[in-house]
XYZ file of C-alpha atoms in Angstrom:
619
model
C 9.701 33.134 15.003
C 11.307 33.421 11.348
C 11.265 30.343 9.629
C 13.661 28.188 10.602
C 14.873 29.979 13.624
C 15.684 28.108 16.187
C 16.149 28.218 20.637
C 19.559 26.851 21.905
C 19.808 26.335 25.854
C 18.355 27.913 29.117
C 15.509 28.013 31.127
C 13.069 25.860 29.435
C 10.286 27.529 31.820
C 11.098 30.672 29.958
C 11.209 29.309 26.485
C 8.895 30.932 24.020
C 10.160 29.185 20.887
C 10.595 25.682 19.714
C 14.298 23.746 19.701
C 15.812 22.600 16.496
C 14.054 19.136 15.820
C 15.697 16.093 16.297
C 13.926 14.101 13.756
C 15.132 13.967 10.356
C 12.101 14.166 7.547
C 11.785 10.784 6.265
C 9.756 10.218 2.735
C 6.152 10.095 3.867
C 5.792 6.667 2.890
C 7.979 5.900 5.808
C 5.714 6.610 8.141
C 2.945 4.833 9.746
C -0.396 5.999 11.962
C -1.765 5.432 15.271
C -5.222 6.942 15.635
C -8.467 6.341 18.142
C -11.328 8.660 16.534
C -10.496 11.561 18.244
C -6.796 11.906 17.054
C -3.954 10.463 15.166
C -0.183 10.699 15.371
C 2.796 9.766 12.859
C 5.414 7.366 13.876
C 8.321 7.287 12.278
C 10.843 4.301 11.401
C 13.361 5.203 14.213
C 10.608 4.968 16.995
C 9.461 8.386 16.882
C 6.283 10.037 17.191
C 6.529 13.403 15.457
C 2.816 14.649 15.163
C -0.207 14.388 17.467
C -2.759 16.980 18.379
C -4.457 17.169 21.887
C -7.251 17.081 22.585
C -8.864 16.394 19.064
C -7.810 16.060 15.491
C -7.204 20.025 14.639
C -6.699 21.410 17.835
C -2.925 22.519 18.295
C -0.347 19.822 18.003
C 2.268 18.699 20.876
C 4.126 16.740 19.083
C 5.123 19.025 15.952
C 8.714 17.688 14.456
C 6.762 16.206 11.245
C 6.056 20.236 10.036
C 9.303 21.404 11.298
C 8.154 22.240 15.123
C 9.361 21.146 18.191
C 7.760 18.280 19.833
C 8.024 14.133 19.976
C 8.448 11.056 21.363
C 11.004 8.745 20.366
C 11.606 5.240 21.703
C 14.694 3.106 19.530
C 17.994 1.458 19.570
C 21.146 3.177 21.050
C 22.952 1.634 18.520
C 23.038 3.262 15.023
C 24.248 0.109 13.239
C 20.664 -1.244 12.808
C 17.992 -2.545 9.841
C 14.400 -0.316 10.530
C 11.194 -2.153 9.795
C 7.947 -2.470 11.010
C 4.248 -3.666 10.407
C 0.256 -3.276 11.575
C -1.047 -6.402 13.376
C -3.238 -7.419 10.618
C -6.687 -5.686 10.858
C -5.719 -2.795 13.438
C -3.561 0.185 13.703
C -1.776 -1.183 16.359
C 2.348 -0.893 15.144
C 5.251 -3.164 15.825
C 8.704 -1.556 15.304
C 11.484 -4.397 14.616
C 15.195 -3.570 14.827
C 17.784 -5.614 14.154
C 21.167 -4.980 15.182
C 25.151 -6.762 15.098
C 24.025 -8.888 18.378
C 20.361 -8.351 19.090
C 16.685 -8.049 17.633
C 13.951 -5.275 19.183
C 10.583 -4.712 18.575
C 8.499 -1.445 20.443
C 4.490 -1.976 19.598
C 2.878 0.503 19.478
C -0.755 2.220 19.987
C -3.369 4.413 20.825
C -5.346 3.411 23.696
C -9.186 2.330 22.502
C -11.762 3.377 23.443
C -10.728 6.598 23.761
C -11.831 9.690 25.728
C -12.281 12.805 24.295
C -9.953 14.726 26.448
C -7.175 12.385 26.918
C -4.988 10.916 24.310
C -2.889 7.260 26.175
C -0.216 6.015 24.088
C 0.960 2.641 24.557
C 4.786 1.914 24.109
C 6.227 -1.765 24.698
C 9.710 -2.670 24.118
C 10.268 -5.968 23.967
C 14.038 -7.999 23.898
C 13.327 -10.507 20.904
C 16.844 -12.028 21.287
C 20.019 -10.759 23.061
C 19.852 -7.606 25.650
C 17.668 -4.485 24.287
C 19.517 -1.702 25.192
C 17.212 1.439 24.302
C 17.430 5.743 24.285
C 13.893 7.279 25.268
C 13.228 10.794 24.243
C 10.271 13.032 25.194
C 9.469 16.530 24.702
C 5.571 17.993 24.786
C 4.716 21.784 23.723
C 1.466 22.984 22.690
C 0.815 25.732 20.584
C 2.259 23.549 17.486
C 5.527 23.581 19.245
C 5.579 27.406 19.940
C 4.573 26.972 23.755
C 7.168 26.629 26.260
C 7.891 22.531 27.044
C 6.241 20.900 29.491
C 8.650 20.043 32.309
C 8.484 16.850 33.845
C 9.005 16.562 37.318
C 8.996 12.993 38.768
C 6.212 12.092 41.434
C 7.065 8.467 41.457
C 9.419 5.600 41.166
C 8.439 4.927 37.392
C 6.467 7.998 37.301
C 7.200 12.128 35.478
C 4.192 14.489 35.660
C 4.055 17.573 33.797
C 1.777 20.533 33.086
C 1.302 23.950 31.658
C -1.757 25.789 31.063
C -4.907 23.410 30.474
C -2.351 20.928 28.863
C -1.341 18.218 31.415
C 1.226 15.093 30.739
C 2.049 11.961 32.609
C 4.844 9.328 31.290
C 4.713 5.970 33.460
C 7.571 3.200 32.982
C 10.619 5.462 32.802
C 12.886 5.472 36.103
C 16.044 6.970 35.834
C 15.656 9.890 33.658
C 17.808 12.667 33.092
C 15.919 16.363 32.204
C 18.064 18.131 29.393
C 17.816 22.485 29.517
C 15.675 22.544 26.413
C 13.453 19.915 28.742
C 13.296 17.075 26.754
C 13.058 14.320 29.122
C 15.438 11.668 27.792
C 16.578 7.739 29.604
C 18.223 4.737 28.571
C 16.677 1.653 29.179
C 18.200 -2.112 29.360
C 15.779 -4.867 28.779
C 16.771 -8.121 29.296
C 16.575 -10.989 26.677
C 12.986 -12.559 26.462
C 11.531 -9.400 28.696
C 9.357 -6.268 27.689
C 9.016 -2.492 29.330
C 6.140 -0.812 29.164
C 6.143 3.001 28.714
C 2.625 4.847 28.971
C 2.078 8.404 28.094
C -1.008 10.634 28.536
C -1.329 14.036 27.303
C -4.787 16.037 28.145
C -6.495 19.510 28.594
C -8.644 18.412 31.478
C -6.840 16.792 34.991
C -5.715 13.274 34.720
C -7.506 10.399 36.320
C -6.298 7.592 37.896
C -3.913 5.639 35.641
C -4.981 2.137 33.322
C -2.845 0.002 34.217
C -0.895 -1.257 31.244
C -2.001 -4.967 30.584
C -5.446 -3.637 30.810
C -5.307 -0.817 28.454
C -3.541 -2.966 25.886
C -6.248 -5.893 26.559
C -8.856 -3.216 25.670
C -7.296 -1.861 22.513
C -7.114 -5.356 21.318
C -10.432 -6.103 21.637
C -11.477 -3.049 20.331
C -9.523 -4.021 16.863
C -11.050 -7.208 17.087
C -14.646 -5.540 17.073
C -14.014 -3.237 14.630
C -12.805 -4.620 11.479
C -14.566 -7.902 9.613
C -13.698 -10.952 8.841
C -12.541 -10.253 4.844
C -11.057 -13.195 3.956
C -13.374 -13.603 0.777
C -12.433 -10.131 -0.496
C -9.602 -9.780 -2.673
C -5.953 -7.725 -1.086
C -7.706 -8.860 2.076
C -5.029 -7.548 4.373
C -4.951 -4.304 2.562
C -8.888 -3.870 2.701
C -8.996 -4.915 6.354
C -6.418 -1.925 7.156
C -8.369 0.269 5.206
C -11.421 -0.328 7.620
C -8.590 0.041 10.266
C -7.643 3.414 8.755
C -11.454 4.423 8.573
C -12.421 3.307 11.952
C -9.249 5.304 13.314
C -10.198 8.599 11.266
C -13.895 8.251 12.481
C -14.697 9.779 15.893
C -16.913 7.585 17.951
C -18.307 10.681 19.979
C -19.874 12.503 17.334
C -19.112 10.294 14.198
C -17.387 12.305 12.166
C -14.711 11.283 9.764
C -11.749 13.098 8.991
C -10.149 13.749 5.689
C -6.612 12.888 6.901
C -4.450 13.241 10.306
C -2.383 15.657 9.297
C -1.900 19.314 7.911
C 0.386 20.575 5.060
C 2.084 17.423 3.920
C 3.553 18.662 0.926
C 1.275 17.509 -2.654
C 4.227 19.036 -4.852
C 7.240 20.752 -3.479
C 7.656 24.447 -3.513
C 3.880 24.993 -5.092
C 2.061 25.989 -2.034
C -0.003 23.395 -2.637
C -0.069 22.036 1.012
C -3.412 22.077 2.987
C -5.176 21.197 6.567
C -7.565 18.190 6.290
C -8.204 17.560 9.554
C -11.558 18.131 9.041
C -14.488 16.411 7.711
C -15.526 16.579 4.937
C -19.083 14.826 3.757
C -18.194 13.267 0.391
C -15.231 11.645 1.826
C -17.288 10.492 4.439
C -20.285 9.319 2.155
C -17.852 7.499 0.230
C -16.477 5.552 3.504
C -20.005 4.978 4.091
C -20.729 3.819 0.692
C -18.111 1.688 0.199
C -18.132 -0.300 3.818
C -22.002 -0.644 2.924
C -21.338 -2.594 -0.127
C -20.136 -5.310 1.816
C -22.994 -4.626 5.000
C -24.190 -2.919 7.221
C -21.427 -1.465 9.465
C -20.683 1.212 12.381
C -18.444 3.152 9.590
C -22.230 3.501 7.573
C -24.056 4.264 10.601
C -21.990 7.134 11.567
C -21.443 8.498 8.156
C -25.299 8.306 7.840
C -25.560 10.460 10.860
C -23.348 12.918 10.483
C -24.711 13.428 7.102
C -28.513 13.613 8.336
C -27.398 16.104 11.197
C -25.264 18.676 8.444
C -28.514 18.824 6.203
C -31.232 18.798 8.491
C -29.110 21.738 10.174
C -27.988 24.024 7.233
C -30.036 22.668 4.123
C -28.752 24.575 0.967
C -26.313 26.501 3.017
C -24.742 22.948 3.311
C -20.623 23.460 3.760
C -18.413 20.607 2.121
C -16.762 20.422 5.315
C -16.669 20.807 9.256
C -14.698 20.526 12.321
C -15.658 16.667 13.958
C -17.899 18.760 16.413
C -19.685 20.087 13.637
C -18.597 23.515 13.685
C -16.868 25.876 10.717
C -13.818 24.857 9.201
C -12.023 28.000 10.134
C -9.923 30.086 7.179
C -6.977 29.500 6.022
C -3.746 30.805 8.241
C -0.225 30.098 8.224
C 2.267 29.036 11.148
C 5.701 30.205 11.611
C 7.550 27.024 11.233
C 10.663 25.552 8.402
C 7.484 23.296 7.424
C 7.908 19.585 6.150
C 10.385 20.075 3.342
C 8.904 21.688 0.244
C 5.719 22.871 2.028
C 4.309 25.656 4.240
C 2.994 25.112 7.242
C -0.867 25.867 6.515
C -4.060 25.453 9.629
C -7.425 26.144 8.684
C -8.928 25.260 4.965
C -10.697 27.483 2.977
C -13.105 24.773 1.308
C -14.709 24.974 4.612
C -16.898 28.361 3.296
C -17.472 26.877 -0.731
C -20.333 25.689 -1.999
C -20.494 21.858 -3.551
C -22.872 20.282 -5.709
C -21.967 17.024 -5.994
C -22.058 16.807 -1.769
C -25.906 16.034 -2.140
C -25.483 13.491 -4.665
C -23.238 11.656 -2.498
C -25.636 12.269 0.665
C -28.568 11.209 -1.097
C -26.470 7.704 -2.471
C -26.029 6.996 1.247
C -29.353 7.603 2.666
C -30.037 5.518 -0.607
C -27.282 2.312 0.753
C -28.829 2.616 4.400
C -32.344 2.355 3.077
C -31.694 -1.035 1.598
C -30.163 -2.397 4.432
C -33.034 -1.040 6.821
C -31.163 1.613 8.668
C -32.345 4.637 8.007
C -34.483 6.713 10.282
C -37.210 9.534 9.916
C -34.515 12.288 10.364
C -32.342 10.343 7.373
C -36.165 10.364 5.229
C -36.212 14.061 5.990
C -32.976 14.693 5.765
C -33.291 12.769 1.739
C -36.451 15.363 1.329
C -33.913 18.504 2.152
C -31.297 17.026 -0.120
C -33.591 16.817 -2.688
C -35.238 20.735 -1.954
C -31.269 21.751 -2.153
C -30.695 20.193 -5.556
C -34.206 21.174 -6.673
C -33.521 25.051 -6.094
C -29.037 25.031 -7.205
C -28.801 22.410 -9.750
C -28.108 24.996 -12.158
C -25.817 27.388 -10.273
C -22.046 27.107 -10.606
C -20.083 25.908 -7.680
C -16.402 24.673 -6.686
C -16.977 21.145 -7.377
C -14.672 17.819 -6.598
C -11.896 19.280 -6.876
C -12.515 22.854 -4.630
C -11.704 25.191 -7.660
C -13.192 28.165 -9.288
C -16.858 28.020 -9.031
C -17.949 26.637 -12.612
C -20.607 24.438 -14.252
C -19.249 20.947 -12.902
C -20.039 18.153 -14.809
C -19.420 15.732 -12.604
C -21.469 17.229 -9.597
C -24.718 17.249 -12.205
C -24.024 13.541 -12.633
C -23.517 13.153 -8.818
C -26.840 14.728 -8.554
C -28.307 12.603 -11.252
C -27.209 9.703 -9.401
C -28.073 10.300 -5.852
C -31.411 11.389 -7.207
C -31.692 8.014 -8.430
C -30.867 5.724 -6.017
C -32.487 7.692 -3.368
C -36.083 7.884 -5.578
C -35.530 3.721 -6.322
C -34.437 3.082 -2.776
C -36.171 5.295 -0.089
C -40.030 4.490 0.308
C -41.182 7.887 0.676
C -44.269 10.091 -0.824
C -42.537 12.244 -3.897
C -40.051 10.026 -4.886
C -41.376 9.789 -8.373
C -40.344 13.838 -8.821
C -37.067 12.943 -8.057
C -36.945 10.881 -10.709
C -38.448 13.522 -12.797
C -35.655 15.951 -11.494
C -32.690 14.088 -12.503
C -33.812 13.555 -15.842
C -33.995 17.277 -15.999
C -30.238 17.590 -14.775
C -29.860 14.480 -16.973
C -31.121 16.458 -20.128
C -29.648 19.728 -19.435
C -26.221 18.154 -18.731
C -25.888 16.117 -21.895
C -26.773 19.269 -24.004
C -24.412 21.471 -22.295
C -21.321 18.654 -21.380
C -21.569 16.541 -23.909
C -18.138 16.530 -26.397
C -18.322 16.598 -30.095
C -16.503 13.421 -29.744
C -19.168 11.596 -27.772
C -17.999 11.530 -24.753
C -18.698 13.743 -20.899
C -16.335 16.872 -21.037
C -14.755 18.411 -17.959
C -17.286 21.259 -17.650
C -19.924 23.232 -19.677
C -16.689 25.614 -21.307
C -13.711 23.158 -20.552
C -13.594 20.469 -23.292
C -11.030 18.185 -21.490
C -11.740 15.292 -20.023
C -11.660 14.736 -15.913
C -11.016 11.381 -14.229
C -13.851 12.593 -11.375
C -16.236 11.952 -14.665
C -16.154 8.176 -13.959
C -17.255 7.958 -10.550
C -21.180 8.463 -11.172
C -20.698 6.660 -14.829
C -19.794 3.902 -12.679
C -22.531 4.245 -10.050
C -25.321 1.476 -9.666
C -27.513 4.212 -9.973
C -26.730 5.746 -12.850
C -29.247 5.401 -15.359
C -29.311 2.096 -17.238
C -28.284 2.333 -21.356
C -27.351 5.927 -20.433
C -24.453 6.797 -22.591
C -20.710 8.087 -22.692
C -19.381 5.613 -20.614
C -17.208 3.872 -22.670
C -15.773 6.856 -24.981
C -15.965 9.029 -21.506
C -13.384 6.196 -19.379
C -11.604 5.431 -22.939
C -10.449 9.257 -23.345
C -9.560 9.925 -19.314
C -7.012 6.023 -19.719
C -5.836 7.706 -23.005
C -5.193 11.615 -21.988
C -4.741 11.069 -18.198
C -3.407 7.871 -17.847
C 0.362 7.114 -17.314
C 2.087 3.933 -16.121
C -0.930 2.388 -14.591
C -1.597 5.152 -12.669
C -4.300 8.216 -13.325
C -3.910 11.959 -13.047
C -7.534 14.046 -12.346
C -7.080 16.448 -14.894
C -4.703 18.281 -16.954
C -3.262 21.530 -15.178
C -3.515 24.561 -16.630
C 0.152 25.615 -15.180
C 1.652 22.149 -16.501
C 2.505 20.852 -20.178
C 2.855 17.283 -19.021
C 0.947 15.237 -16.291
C 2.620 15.108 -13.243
C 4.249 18.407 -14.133
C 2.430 20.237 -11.509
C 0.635 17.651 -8.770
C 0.954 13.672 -8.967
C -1.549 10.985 -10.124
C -4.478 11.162 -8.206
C -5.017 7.723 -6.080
C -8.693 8.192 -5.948
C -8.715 8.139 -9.870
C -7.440 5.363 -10.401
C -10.060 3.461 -8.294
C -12.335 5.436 -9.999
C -10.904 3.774 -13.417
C -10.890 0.328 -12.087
C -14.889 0.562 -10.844
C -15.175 1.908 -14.403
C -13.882 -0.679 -16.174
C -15.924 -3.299 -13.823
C -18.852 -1.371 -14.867
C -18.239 -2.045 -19.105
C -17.592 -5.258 -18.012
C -14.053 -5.473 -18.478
C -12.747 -7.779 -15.447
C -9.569 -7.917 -16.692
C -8.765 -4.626 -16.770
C -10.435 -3.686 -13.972
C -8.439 -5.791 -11.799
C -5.092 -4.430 -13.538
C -6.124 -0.553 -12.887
C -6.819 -1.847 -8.768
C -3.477 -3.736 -8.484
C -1.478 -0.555 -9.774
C -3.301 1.693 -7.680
C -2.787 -0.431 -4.646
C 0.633 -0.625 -4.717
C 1.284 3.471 -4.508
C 2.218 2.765 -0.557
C 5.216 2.389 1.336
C 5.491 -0.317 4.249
C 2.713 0.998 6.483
C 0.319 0.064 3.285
C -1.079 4.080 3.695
C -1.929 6.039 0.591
C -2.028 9.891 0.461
C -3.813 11.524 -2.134
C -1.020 11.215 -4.687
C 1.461 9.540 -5.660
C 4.559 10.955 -7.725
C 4.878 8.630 -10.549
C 8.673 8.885 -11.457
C 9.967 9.053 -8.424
C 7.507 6.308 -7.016
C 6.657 8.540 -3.897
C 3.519 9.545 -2.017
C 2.517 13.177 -2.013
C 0.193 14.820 0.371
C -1.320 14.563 3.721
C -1.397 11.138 5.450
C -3.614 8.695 5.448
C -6.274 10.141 2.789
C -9.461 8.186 3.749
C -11.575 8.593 0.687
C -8.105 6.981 -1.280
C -8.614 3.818 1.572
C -12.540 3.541 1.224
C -12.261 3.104 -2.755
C -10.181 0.358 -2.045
C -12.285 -1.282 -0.198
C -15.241 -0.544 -2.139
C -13.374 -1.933 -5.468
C -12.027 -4.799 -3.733
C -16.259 -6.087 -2.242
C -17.472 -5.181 -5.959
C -14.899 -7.484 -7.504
C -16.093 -10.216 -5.514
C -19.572 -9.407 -5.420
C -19.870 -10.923 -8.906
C -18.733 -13.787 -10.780
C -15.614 -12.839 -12.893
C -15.841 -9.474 -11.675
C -17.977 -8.382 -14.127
C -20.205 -5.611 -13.758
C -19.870 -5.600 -10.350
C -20.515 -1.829 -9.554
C -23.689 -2.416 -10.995
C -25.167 -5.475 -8.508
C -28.534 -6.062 -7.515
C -31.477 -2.969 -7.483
C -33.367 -4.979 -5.274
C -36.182 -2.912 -2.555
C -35.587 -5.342 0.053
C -34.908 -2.976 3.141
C -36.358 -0.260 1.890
C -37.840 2.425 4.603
C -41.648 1.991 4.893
C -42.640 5.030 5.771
C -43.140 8.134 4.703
C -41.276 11.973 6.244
């Protein structure tokens, strides 16, 4: 199909090509996510779900109007005249529409069923008349193939009961009566719900045959108390609501089958319009997952740590120095790069596959070895994680010098920040990890330490970008801020002073300075992640103050849901990029525990270096 073209009416057994999408592409801050560990979908402010995949996170989706495919679910007012809001019960990603209207007031919560299975996504609808009659339209149309397949057509097989299916993908909507089946077989009903009553609409979409149904009270009982288990009490913690959705947002992006943590939920969410800069990250990749693990650690131990731990042991005990910087959840390749026929989200292509998946990335074993480093101290690493430190350590040993992609996935160079990642997950793993050879570790960073400084180091006095780039690069202040980096090592100071002055703007912080730009945020927004990394940066100097202003900027880049992406457009105060970026939630959280770890604030990325918890014995 060309882009943009388009199937009217007929058979919709025959069709071969998506319908023209109902939904209108909101702003992406207008949208909120509902996600289990093995998938996520995007619900927008009029009730409908525009993207999900089925089965798992990068498999094909079925709901596909968010990228200009065919495919949703929408659930809202008949009436137009109406006020759109919405919010997360606090510490869950469990969504509550609210509309109100001339004579009435609706809400539809919203959810993915927890725990969830593998094979079958169950998404929980209930509309509920909050005062005067709810009188609502119901809209549902499933394809696979990203919206190229032909629909799934419902046929009903109960009162409240449609069943559909086509291929390996099979559907069943529960709730809906009277129903009417349109030709492009969208399944569409109104619904009246009296004052003070709710209706409960249940959808499951799977490639494997459908088992008996949950009934609805259970399965939301379930999902509550699987919120409930999930996310701490973080009441002490400064932007306590905001850091208990970010362990929301983490525990949704993490599947509890094989652990793995993905990037984002969703694929080529434009980062700025018309640059083909719009990628797949519904993958996962290891530093974003070591700094989850990181940051939940600094406030204890944790089921996000745990599973980051393991995922990282299993990718380096398997593949050593041919270590990827990313993988599919079931720990397969990323595969390469392709592109789909569809309009795309406005300003972007519609890109599946990632071709980061086949680079090579220093700095991943400095993260990994930081990790195995946290879970030492609190007493939860294993023999594999000990051997899995010892192949870390081999990798670094024998590529240290060799120039690689880097952070920020570009043209393989001599990173400065990945030697400092290695410096400090050599460190922290030597002081942490009670293991034979951990004083050559030691001895090995200093020798990255040494050669770094002579290559990197700026006639100014400060880290440059890489061993021939001079700039500075806001990914610099993530190891300078590190509790392992070495103690009265320098460059801090001029190093964070020169990224606030060159690559600073408003509050916010931009990663670099494009080559195809003259002005920051001429080619790609401020990057989120930096300026967490500033804030931690400024803790580290012991500047409180500051610290705390960088964090409160950086927090507010969201829209209602309280998501960030991985930028954020500074003049036109909007996000850019796929949605939610977990490595942009875990530095939030990880900013916010150091902040109160510490009187004042100060100094707080660099607490305690205390052994207790350390592993006791050797590989």
């Amino acid at each position: 199909m060309p882009p943009g073209g388009r199937t009217g009416g007929g058979d919709p057994r025959e069709a071969t090509t998506p319908s023209s999408p109902a939904h209108r592409p909101r702003p992406l801050c207008d949208y909120a996510l509902l996600a289990d560990g093995e998938r996520g979908a995007l619900l927008g402010p009029e009730g409908d779900l525009v993207w999900l995949c089925v089965p798992g996170w990068a498999d094909p989706a079925v709901f596909c109007e968010l990228i200009g495919g065919a495919g949703a679910f929408q659930v809202c007012p008949e009436d137009p005249w109406r006020v759109s809001e919405g919010s997360y019960r606090d510490g869950s990603l469990i969504w509550t529409g609210h509309w109100t209207l001339a004579d009435s007031v609706i809400e539809c919560q919203d959810a993915l069923a927890v725990p969830a299975d593998a094979h079958r996504a169950v998404l929980l609808r209930r509309i509920r008349a909050v005062r005067g009659t709810a009188v609502v339209t119901v809209r549902l149309t499933a394809r696979g193939g990203y919206g190229a397949d032909p629909p799934l057509v419902p046929h009903r097989t109960g009162p409240d009961t449609w069943e559909a299916g086509r291929g390996v993908l099979r559907e069943r909507l529960r709730g809906l009566g009277d129903a009417r089946l349109a030709a492009t077989g969208a399944l569409t009903a109104r619904l009246t719900v009296p004052e003070g009553e709710r209706r409960d609409l249940v959808l499951e979409l799977s490639d494997r045959p459908l088992g008996p149904p949950v009934p609805p009270d259970e399965a939301w009982r379930a999902t509550d108390a699987h919120w409930n288990a999930a996310v701490p009490d973080c009441t002490a913690l400064p932007a306590a609501r905001d850091v208990r959705r970010a362990y929301a947002v983490l525990s949704g992006l993490t599947s509890p089958r094989t652990g793995a943590m993905v990037a984002a939920a969703t694929t080529s969410l434009p980062e700025h319009a018309g640059s083909e800069r719009d990628y797949d990250y519904r993958y996962a990749w290891l530093r974003d997952q070591c700094y989850a693990g990181l940051a939940v650690a600094a406030q204890g131990p944790h089921p996000l740590t745990d599973a980051a731990v393991r995922v990282a042991t299993a990718r380096v005990l398997a593949d050593g120095d041919r270590l990827r910087p990313a993988y599919r959840v079931d720990g397969g390749p990323v595969p390469d790069e392709s592109t789909l026929p569809l309009s795309g989200y406005p300003g972007a292509a519609d890109r599946v596959g990632n071709r980061a998946g086949a680079q090579f990335q220093l700095d991943s074993y400095g993260e990994i070895l930081e990790l195995l480093a946290a879970a030492a101290r609190q007493d939860r690493l294993d023999r594999d994680g000990v051997r899995a430190a010892h192949t870390a350590v081999a990798a670094l040993r024998a590529n240290w010098s060799r120039p690689e992609a880097g952070l920020w996935e570009l043209a393989p160079a001599w990173w400065t920040h990945s030697r400092l990642a290695a410096v400090c997950g050599l460190q922290a793993a030597a002081r942490d990890i009670r293991t034979h050879g951990a004083d050559r570790w030691r001895e090995l960073a200093d020798t990255i330490l040494a050669e770094t400084r002579r290559r990197c180091t700026h006639p100014s006095g400060r880290w440059q970008r890489a061993a021939d780039d001079p700039r500075p690069d806001a990914a610099l202040l993530r190891p300078l801020a590190s509790s392992a980096w070495p103690a009265g090592a320098p460059l801090l100071d001029a190093t964070r002073r020169a990224v606030e002055r060159e690559l600073g703007d408003d509050g916010f912080v931009y990663r670099f300075h494009s080559d195809d730009a003259t002005e920051l945020g001429g080619a790609e927004g401020a990057f989120l992640l930096c300026g967490f990394f500033m804030s931690a940066a400024c803790r580290a100097e012991g500047r409180p103050v500051a610290a705390a202003r960088w964090f409160e900027r950086t927090r507010a880049a969201t829209g209602p849901a309280g998501l960030f992406s991985e930028e954020f457009d500074v003049d036109r105060r909007r996000l850019r990029g796929n949605l939610p970026q977990a490595f942009v939630h875990a530095l939030l959280l990880e900013n916010a525990v150091r902040t109160a770890s510490v009187p004042g604030g100060v100094r707080g990325v660099r607490g305690a270096r205390g052994s207790a918890g350390v592993v006791r014995h050797a590989r």
